[in-house]
Coordinates of C-alpha atoms in Angstrom, one line a residue:
X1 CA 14.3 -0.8 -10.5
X2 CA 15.1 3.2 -9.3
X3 CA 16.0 4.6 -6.2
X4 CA 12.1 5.1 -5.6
X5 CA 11.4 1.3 -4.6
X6 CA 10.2 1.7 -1.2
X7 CA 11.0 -1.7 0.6
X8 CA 9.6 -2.8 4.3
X9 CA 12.1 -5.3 6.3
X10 CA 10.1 -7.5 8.9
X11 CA 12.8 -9.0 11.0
X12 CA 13.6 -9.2 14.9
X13 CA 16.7 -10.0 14.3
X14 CA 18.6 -6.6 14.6
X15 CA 22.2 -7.6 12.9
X16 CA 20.8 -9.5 10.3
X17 CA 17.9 -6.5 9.6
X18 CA 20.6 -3.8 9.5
X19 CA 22.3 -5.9 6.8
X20 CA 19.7 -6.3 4.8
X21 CA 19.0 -2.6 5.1
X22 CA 22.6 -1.4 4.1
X23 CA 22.5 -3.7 1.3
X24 CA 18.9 -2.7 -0.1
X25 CA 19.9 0.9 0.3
X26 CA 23.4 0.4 -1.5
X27 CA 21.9 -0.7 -4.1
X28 CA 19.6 2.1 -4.6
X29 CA 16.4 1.5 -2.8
X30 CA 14.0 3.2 0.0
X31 CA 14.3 0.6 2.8
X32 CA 12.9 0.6 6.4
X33 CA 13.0 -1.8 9.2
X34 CA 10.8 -2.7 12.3
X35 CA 11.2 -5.5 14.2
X36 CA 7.6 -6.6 14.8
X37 CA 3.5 -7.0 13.5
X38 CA 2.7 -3.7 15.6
X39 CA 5.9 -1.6 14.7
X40 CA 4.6 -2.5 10.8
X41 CA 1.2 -1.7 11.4
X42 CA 2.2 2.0 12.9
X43 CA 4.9 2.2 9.7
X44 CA 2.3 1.7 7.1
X45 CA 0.2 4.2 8.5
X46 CA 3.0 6.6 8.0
X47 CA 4.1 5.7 4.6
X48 CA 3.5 3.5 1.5
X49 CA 6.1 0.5 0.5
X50 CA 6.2 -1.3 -2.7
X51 CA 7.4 -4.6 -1.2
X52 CA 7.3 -6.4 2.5
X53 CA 10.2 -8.3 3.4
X54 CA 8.8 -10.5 6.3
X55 CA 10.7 -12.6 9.0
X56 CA 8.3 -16.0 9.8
X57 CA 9.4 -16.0 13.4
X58 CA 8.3 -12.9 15.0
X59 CA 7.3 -12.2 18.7
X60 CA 3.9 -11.9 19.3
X61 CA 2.1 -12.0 15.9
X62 CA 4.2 -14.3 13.3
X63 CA 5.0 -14.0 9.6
X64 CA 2.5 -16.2 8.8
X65 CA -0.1 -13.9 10.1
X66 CA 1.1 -10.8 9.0
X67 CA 1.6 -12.5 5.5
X68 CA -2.1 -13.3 5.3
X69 CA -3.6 -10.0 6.7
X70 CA -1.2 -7.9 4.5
X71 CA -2.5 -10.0 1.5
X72 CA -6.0 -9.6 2.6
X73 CA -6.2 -6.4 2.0
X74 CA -3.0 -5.0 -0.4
X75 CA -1.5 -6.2 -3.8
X76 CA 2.2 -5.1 -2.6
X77 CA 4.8 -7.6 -3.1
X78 CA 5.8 -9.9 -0.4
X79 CA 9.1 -12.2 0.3
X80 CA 9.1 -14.7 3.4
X81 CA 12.1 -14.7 4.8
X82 CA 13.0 -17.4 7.6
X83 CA 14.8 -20.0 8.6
X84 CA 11.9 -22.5 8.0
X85 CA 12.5 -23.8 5.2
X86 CA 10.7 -27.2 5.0
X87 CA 8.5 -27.9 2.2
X88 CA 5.2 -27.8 4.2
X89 CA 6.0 -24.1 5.6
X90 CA 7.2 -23.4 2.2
X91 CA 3.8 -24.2 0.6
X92 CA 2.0 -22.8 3.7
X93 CA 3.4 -19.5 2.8
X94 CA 3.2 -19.2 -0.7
X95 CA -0.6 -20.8 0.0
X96 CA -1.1 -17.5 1.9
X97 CA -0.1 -15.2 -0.9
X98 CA 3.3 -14.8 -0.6
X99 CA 5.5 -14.0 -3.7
X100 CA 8.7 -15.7 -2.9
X101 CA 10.0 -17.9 0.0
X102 CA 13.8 -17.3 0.8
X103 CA 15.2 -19.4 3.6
X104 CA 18.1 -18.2 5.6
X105 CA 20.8 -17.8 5.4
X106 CA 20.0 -16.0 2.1
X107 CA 22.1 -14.5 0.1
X108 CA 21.2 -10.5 -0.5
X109 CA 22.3 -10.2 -4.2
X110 CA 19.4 -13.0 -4.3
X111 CA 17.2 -11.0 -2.7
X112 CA 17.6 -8.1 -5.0
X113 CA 17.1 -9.9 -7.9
X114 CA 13.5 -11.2 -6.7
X115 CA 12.4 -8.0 -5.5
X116 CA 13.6 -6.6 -8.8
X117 CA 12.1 -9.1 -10.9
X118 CA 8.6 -8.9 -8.9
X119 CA 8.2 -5.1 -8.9
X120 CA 8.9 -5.1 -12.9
X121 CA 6.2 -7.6 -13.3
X122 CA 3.8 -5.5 -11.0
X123 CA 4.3 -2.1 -13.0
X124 CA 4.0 -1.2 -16.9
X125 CA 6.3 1.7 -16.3
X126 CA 8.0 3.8 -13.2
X127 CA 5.1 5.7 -12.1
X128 CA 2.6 4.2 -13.9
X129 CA -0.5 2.4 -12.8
X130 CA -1.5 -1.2 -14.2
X131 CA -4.7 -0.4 -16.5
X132 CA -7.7 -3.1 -15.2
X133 CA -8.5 -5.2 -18.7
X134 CA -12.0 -4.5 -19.9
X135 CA -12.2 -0.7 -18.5
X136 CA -13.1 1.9 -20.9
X137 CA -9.9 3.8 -22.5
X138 CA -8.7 7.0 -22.0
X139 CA -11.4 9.6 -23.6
X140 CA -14.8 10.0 -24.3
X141 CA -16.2 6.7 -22.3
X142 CA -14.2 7.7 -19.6
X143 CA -15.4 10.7 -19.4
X144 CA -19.0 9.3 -18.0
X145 CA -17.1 6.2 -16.1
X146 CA -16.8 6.5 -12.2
X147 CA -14.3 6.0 -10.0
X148 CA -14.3 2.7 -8.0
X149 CA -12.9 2.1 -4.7
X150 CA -12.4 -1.6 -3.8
X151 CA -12.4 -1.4 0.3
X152 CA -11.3 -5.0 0.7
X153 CA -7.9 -4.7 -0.9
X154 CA -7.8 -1.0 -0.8
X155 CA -7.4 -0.1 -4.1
X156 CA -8.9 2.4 -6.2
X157 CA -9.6 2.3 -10.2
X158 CA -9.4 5.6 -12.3
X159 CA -12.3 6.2 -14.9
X160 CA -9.7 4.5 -17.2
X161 CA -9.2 1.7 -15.4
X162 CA -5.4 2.4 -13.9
X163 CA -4.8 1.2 -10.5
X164 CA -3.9 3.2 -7.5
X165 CA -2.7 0.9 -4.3
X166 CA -4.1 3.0 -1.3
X167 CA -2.5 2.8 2.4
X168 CA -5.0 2.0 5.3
X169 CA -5.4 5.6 6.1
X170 CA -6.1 6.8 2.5
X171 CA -8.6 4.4 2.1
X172 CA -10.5 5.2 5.2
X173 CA -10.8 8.6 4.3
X174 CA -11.8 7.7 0.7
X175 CA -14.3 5.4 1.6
X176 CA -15.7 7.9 4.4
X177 CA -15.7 10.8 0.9
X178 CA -17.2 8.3 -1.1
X179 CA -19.8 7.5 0.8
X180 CA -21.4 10.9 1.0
X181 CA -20.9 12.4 -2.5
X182 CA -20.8 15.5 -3.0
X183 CA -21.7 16.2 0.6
X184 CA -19.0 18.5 3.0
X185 CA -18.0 16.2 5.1
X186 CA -16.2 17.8 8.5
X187 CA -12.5 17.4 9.6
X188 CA -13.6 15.9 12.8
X189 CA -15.8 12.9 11.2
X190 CA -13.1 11.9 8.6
X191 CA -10.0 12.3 11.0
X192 CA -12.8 9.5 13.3
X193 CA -12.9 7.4 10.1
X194 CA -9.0 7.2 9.8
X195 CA -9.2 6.0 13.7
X196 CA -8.0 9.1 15.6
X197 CA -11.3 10.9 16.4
X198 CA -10.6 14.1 18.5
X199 CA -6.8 14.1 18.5
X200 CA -6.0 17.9 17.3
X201 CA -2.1 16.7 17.1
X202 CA -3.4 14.7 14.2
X203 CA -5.3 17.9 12.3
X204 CA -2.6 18.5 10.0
X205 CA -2.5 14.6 8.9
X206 CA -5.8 14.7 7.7
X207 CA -4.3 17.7 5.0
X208 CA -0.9 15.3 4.8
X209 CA -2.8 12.7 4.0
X210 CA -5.4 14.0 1.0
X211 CA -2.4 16.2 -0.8
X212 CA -0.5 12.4 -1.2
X213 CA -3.9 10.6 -1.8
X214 CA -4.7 12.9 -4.8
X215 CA -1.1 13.7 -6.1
X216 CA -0.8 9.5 -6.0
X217 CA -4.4 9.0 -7.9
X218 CA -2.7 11.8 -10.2
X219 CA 0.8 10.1 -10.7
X220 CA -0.8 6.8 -11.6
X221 CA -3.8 8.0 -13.7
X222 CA -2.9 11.6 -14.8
X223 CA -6.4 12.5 -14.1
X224 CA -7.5 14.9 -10.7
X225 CA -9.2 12.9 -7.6
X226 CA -12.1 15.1 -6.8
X227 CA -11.5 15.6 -3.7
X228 CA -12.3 19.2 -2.5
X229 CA -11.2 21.2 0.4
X230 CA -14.0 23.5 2.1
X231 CA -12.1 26.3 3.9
X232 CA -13.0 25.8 7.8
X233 CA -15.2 22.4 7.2
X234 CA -13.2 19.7 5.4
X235 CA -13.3 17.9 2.3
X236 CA -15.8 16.8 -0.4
X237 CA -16.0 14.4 -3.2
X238 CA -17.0 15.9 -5.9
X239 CA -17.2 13.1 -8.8
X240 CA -19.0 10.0 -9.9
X241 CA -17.7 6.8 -7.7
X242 CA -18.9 3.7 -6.7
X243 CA -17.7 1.1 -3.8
X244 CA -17.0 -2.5 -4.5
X245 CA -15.8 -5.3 -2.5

């Protein structure tokens, strides 16, 4: 585990999030709270986590639900938290595609030691990205492999197979790139495809967000996304990709 494990904390319990936050962060890690489904939502957008840490019993939408959306569509970790703790919820949320079930009240040096043991068994090394079996290796074959964006669990494959874990704004841009290759494609339609057409507040998010979408594709790949910027029009994608589900 390093200082750079960004954790999420799910709970609408305020005393009981702010201890688990102090004790995450003491012992090294990046952790954030939010007390509810839409507060998470808006907090992904923003950054990326390594690990959710959800509460069952939230207002409005419950853990249960955020559980199975958040699968549906990422491979990040994710530890229920609750007070349910019969056997049937138990299995409901591990039938969901939760990693762990914790019922409260846990104990936090617990907690660290299943977030630790699940992020060591998600990564080869820090900073690394988990090589797909079967892809080509690192060379001449990869050389002529594309890129391949998976738009239902947002995650994008290198030409050698490494895995980059894409937020929900990253991938609508990607996916928006992809889709006309090689093309200029304008500020204004890609900053629609991330969801906030027309908004010039949100100009300099669309740069925000391409400088971490490539340096992430470079960090866990060590090769360039080609992804160019066209001075007073936008961005291009200038490589070989394909999309799958």
């Amino acid at each position: 585990m390093t200082a750079a494990t960004r954790v999420l904390v799910i709970e609408d319990d305020e005393d009981l999030r702010d201890t688990v936050l102090r004790y995450l962060r003491g012992v090294g890690m990046l952790a954030h709270g939010v007390d509810s489904a839409e507060k998470l939502d808006a907090e992904l957008e923003r950054q990326d986590f390594d690990a959710v840490v959800c509460d069952v019993n939230l207002p409005g939408e419950d853990g249960f639900s955020v559980l199975a959306r958040l699968r549906s569509r990422s491979a990040m970790r994710i530890v229920m938290l609750t007070a349910r703790g019969m056997l049937n919820d138990r299995l409901h949320g591990l039938g969901l595609g939760a990693d762990y079930y914790l019922v409260k009240p846990v104990n936090l040096r617990e907690l660290e030691m299943v977030l630790n043991n699940l992020l060591q068994r998600s990564q080869e090394t820090p900073g690394q990205g988990t090589r797909e079996p079967g892809v080509a290796e690192a060379g001449e074959l990869a050389a002529h492999a594309p890129w391949r964006y998976h738009y239902t669990t947002w995650l994008l494959l290198s030409p050698t197979g490494e895995r980059v874990q894409l937020s929900n704004a990253e991938a609508r841009l990607l996916q928006c790139l992809i889709e006309q290759p090689r093309e200029v494609v304008d500020r204004g339609t890609l900053l629609a495809a991330m969801g906030r057409p027309g908004l010039e507040a949100y100009e300099r998010n669309l740069d925000v967000t391409v400088s971490r979408l490539r340096r992430k594709a470079e960090q866990a790949s060590g090769e360039k996304l080609p992804i160019v910027a066209v001075r007073g029009e936008g961005y291009s994608f200038q490589g070989d990709a394909r999309i799958e589900p």
